[in-house]
Coordinates of C-alpha atoms in Angstrom, one line a residue:
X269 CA 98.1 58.7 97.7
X270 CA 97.7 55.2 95.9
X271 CA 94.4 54.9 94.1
X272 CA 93.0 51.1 94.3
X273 CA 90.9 50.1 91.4
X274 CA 88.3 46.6 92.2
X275 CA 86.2 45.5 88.9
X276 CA 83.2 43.6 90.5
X277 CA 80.9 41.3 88.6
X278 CA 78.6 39.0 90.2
X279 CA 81.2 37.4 93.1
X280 CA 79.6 37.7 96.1
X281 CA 81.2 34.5 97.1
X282 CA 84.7 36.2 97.1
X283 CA 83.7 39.7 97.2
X284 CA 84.0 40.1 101.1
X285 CA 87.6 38.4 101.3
X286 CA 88.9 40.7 98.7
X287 CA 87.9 44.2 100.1
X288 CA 88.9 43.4 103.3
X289 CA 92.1 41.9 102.2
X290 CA 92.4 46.0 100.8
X291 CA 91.0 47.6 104.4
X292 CA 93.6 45.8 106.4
X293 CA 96.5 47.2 104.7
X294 CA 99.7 48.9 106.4
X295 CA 99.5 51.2 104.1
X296 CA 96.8 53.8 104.8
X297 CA 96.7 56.7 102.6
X298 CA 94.5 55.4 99.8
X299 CA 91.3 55.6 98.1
X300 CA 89.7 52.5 97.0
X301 CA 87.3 52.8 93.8
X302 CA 84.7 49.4 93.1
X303 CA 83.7 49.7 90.4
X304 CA 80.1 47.6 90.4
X305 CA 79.4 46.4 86.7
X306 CA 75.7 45.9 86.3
X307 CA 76.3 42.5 88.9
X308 CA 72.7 40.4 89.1
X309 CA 73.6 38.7 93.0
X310 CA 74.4 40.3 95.9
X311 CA 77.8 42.3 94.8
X312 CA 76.4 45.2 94.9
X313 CA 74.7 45.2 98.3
X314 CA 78.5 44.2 99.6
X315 CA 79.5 47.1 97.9
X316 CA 77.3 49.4 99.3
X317 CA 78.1 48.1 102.5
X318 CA 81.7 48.3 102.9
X319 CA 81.0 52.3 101.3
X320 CA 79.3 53.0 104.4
X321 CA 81.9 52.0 107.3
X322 CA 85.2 53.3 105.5
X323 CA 85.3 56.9 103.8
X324 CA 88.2 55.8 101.4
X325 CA 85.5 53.8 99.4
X326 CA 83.6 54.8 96.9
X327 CA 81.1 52.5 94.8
X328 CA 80.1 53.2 91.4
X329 CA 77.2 51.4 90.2
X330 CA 76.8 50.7 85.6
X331 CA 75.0 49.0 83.5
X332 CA 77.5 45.9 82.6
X333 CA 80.3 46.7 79.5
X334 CA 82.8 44.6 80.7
X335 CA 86.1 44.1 82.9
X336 CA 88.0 47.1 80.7
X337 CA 85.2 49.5 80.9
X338 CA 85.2 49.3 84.6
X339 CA 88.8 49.3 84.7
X340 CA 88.8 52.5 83.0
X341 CA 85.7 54.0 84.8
X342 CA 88.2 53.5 87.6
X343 CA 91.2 55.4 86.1
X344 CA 89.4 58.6 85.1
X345 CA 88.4 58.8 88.4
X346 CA 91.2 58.2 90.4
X347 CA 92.9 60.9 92.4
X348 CA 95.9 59.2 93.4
X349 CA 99.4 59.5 92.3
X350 CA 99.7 55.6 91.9
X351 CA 97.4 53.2 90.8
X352 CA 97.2 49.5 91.3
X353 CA 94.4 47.0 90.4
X354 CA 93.1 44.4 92.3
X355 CA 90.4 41.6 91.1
X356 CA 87.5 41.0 93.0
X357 CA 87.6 37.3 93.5
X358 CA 91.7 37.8 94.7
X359 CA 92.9 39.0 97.7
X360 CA 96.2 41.1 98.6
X361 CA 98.7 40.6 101.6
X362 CA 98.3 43.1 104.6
X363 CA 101.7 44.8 103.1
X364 CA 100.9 44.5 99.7
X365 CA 100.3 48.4 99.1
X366 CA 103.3 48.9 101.9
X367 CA 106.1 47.3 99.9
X368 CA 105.4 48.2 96.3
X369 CA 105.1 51.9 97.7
X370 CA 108.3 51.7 99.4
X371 CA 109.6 49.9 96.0
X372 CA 108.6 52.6 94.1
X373 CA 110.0 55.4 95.7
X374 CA 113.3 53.9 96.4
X375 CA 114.3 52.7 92.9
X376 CA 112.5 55.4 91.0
X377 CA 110.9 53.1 88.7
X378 CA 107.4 54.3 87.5
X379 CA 106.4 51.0 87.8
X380 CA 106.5 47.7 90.5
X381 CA 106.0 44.3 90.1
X382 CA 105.1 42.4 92.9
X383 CA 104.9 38.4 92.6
X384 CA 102.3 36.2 93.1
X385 CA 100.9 33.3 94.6
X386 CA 98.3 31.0 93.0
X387 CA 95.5 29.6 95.3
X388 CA 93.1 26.9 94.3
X389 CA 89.2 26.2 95.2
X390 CA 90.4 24.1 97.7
X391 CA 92.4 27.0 99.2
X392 CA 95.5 25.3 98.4
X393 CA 98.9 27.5 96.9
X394 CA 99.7 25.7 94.0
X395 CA 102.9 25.8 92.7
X396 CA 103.9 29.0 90.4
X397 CA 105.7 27.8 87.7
X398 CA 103.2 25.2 86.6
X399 CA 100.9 28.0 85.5
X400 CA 103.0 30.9 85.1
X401 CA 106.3 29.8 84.0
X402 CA 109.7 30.7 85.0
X403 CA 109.1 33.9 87.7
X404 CA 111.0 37.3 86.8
X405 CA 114.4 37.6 88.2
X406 CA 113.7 40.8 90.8
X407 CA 115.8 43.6 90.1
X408 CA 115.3 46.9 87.9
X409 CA 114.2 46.9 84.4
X410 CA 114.4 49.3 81.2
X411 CA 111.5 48.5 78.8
X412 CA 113.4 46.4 76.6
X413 CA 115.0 44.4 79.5
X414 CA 111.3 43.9 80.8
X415 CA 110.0 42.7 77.0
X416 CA 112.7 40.3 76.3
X417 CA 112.6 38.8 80.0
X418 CA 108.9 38.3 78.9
X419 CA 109.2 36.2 76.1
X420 CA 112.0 34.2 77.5
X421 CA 110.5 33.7 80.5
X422 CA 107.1 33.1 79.9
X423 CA 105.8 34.8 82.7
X424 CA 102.5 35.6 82.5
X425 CA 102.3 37.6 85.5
X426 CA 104.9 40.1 83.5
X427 CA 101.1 40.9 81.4
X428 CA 98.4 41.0 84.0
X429 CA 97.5 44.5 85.3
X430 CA 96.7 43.8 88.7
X431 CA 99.5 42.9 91.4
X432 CA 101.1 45.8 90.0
X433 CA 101.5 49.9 91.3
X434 CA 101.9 52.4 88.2
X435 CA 102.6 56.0 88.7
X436 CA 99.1 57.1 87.7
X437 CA 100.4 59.2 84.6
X438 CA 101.2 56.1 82.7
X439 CA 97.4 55.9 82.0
X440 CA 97.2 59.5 80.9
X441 CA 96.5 58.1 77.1
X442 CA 96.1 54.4 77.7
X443 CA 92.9 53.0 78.0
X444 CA 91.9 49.0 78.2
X445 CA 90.3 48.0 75.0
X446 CA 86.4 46.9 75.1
X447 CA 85.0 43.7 74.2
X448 CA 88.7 41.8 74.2
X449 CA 89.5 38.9 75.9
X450 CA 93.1 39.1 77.6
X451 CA 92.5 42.8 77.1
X452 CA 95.9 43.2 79.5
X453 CA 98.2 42.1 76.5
X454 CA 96.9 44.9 74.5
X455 CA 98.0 47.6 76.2
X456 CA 101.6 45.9 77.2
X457 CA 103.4 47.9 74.7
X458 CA 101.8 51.2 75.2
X459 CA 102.7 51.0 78.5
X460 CA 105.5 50.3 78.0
X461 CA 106.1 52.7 76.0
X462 CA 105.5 55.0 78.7
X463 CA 107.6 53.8 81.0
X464 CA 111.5 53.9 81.9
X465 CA 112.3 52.0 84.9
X466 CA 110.4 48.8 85.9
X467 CA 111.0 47.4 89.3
X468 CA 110.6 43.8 89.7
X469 CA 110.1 42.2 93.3
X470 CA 110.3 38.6 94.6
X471 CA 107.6 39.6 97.6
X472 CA 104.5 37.4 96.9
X473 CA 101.9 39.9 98.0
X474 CA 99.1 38.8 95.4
X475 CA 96.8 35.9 96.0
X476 CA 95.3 35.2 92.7
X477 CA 92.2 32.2 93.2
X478 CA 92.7 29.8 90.0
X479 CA 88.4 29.2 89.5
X480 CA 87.2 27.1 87.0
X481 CA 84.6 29.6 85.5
X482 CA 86.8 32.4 85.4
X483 CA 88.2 33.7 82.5
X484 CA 91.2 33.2 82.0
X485 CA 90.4 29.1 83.6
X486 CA 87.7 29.1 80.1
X487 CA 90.6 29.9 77.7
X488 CA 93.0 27.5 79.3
X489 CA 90.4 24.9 79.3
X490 CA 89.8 25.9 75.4
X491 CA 86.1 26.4 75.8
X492 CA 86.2 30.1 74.0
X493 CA 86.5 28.5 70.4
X494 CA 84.6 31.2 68.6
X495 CA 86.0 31.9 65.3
X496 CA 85.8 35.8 65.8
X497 CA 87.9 35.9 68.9
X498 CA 90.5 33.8 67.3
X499 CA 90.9 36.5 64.4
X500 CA 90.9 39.2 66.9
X501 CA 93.5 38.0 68.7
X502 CA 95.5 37.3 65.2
X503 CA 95.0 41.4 64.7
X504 CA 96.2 41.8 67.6
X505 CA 99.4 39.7 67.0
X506 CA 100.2 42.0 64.2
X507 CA 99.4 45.1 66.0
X508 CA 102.2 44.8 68.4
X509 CA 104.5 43.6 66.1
X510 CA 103.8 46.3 64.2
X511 CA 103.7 48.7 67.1
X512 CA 107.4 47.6 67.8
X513 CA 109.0 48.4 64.0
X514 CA 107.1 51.2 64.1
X515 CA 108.5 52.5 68.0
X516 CA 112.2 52.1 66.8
X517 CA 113.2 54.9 69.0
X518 CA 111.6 53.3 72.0
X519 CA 112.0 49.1 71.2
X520 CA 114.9 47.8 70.4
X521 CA 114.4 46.1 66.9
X522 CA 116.3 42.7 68.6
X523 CA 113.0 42.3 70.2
X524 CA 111.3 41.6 66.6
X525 CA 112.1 37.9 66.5
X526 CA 110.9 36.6 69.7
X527 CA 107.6 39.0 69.4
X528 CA 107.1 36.8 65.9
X529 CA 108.0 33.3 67.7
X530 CA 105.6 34.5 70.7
X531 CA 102.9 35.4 68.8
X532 CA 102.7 31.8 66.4
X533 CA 103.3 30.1 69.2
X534 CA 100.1 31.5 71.0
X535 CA 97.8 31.4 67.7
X536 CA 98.8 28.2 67.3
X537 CA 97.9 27.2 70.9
X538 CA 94.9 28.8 70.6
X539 CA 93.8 27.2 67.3
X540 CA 94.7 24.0 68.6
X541 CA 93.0 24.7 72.0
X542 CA 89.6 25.4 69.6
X543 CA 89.9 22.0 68.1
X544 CA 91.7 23.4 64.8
X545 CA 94.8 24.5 63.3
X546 CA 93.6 27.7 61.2
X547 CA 96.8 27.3 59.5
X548 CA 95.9 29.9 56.8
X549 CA 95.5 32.8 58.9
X550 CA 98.6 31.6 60.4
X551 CA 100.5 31.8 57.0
X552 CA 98.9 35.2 56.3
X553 CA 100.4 36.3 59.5
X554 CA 104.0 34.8 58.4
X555 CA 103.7 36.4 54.9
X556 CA 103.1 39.8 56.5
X557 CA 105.7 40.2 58.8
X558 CA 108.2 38.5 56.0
X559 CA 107.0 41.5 53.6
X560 CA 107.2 43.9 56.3
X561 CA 110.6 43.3 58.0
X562 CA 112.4 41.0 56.0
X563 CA 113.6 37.0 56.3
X564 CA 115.4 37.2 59.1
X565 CA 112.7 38.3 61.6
X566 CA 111.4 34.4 61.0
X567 CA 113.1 32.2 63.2
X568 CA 113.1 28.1 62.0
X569 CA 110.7 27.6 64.6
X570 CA 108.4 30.0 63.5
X571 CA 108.0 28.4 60.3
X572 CA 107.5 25.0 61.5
X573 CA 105.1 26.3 63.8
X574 CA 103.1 28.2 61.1
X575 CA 103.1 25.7 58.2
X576 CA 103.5 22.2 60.1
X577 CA 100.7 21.1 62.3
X578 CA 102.3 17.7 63.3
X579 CA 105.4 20.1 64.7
X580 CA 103.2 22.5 66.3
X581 CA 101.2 19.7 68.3
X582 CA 104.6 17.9 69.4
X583 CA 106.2 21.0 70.4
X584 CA 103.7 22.4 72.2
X585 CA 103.2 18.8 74.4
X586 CA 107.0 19.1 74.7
X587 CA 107.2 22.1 76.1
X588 CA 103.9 20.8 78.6
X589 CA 105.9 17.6 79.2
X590 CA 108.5 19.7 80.2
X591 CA 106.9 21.8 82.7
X592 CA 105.3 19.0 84.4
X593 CA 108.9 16.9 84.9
X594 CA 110.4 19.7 86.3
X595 CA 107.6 20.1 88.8
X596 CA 107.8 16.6 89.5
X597 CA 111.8 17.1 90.2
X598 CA 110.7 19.8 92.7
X599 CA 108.3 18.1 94.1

């Protein structure tokens, strides 16, 4: 049985389109856990609703504490042997829970990656790459593979936890963190640590709606400027770094140097998307992993990024300038 997992938080605009995108599934044998976080419109009477017509639902009401709380509300309850998430303002195709539980038994990963398509307030598919990057090559994954195909790539659907199915031991002693924004890259490399074989399909089965006042459209847009968050996420570029040196039985250590070029590339986008280029956390960062694991784990780029802020803003609109050219050769 595949236990489905559906955070709510005041979308009753959406909220219909999503659970029924999970009722009409192929795939039968599930439960389906929504998970109503303290919403103010008229989520939870939807909720309530759909509980009473379908005996695979069941609706638990709280007082709101956020997308991971609910999230893992959701896994300490779950009864299946796989878990997937699904957000409450996306929808899934009619074979979504079909093919990744086909995937997952054939290649005996303990974990499948379905792909995804990207639909506007229009209603319009937009195309992937201009906000996700280059898309995963499908095939089968060890951890490592799956880590360096993510900082190459760029794909930030390699992070996200929903459009995904995970054997439902992975989250035996892996809970989302509270009170973080992109709380999915936190627990990247604990699950990964967990995990042997990754599966990767090209099957777009996930609809995820790009809205404006969501929350991952506010840090694109740069409105989330607050300095706290901008140190938190700094802590949690060490973390992982950290988390890798300190796994060296489980990560290969070749994975060190891109982790360090990822993660000044992101503070750097996000200082600049705040309106300021905190270059002395930044430095603190670079003087800690060059104490920690030497000169070599500092690429070139990663000191230009960190101590030059005329680089860092001409790389970063090359790299933009980039993407939209090749969009426009597609197009």
């Amino acid at each position: 049985m595949i236990t489905v997992i559906m955070p709510v938080f005041n979308v009753a605009e959406f909220l219909d389109e999503a659970i029924q995108s999970v009722l009409n599934q192929t795939y039968s044998d599930f439960e389906f856990l929504i998970i109503d976080d303290g919403s103010t419109d008229l989520s939870p009477d939807i909720c309530d609703k759909y509980e009473k017509i379908d005996q695979r639902i069941q609706v638990i009401h709280k007082q709101n504490e956020g997308l991971s709380d609910s999230r893992n509300v959701g896994i300490n309850m779950a009864k299946g042997e796989y878990l997937t998430f699904i957000d409450s303002d996306d929808t899934i195709t009619r074979d979504y829970l079909e093919k990744l539980q086909t995937e997952i038994l054939k290649s005996e990963a303990d974990m499948v990656v379905g792909s995804v398509s990207i639909i506007n307030e229009k209603g319009v598919q937009q195309e992937l790459t201009k906000y996700w990057g280059k898309t995963l090559k499908p095939g089968l994954y060890n951890r490592n593979e799956y880590l360096t195909a993510y900082y190459n790539k760029r794909q930030a659907h390699a992070v996200v936890a929903w459009g995904k199915l995970y054997k439902s031991e992975i989250f035996n002693h892996i809970s989302f963190p509270n009170g973080k924004l992109n709380e999915d890259e936190y627990i990247l490399y604990d699950l990964l640590a967990e995990v042997t074989l990754i599966s990767v399909i090209e099957d777009r089965i996930y609809n995820y709606r790009q809205r404006s006042n969501s929350i991952m459209s506010n840090i694109a847009n740069g409105r989330n400027k607050a300095a706290g968050e901008f140190s938190r996420y700094l802590s949690f570029c060490i973390l992982r770094l950290k988390f890798l040196v300190e796994h060296p039985n489980v990560f290969s250590q070749d994975n060190i140097r891109p982790c360090v070029d990822d993660t000044l590339e992101k503070c750097v986008q996000l200082s600049l998307l705040g309106e300021t280029y905190n270059k002395k956390h930044i430095l603190t960062i670079l003087e800690e992993i060059t104490t920690e694991y030497g000169e070599k784990s500092i690429s070139n780029k990663a000191k230009c990024l960190a101590t030059n802020v005329f680089f860092a803003h001409l790389y970063l609109n090359y790299r933009k300038t980039k993407r939209l050219a090749k969009s426009f050769l597609k197009g």
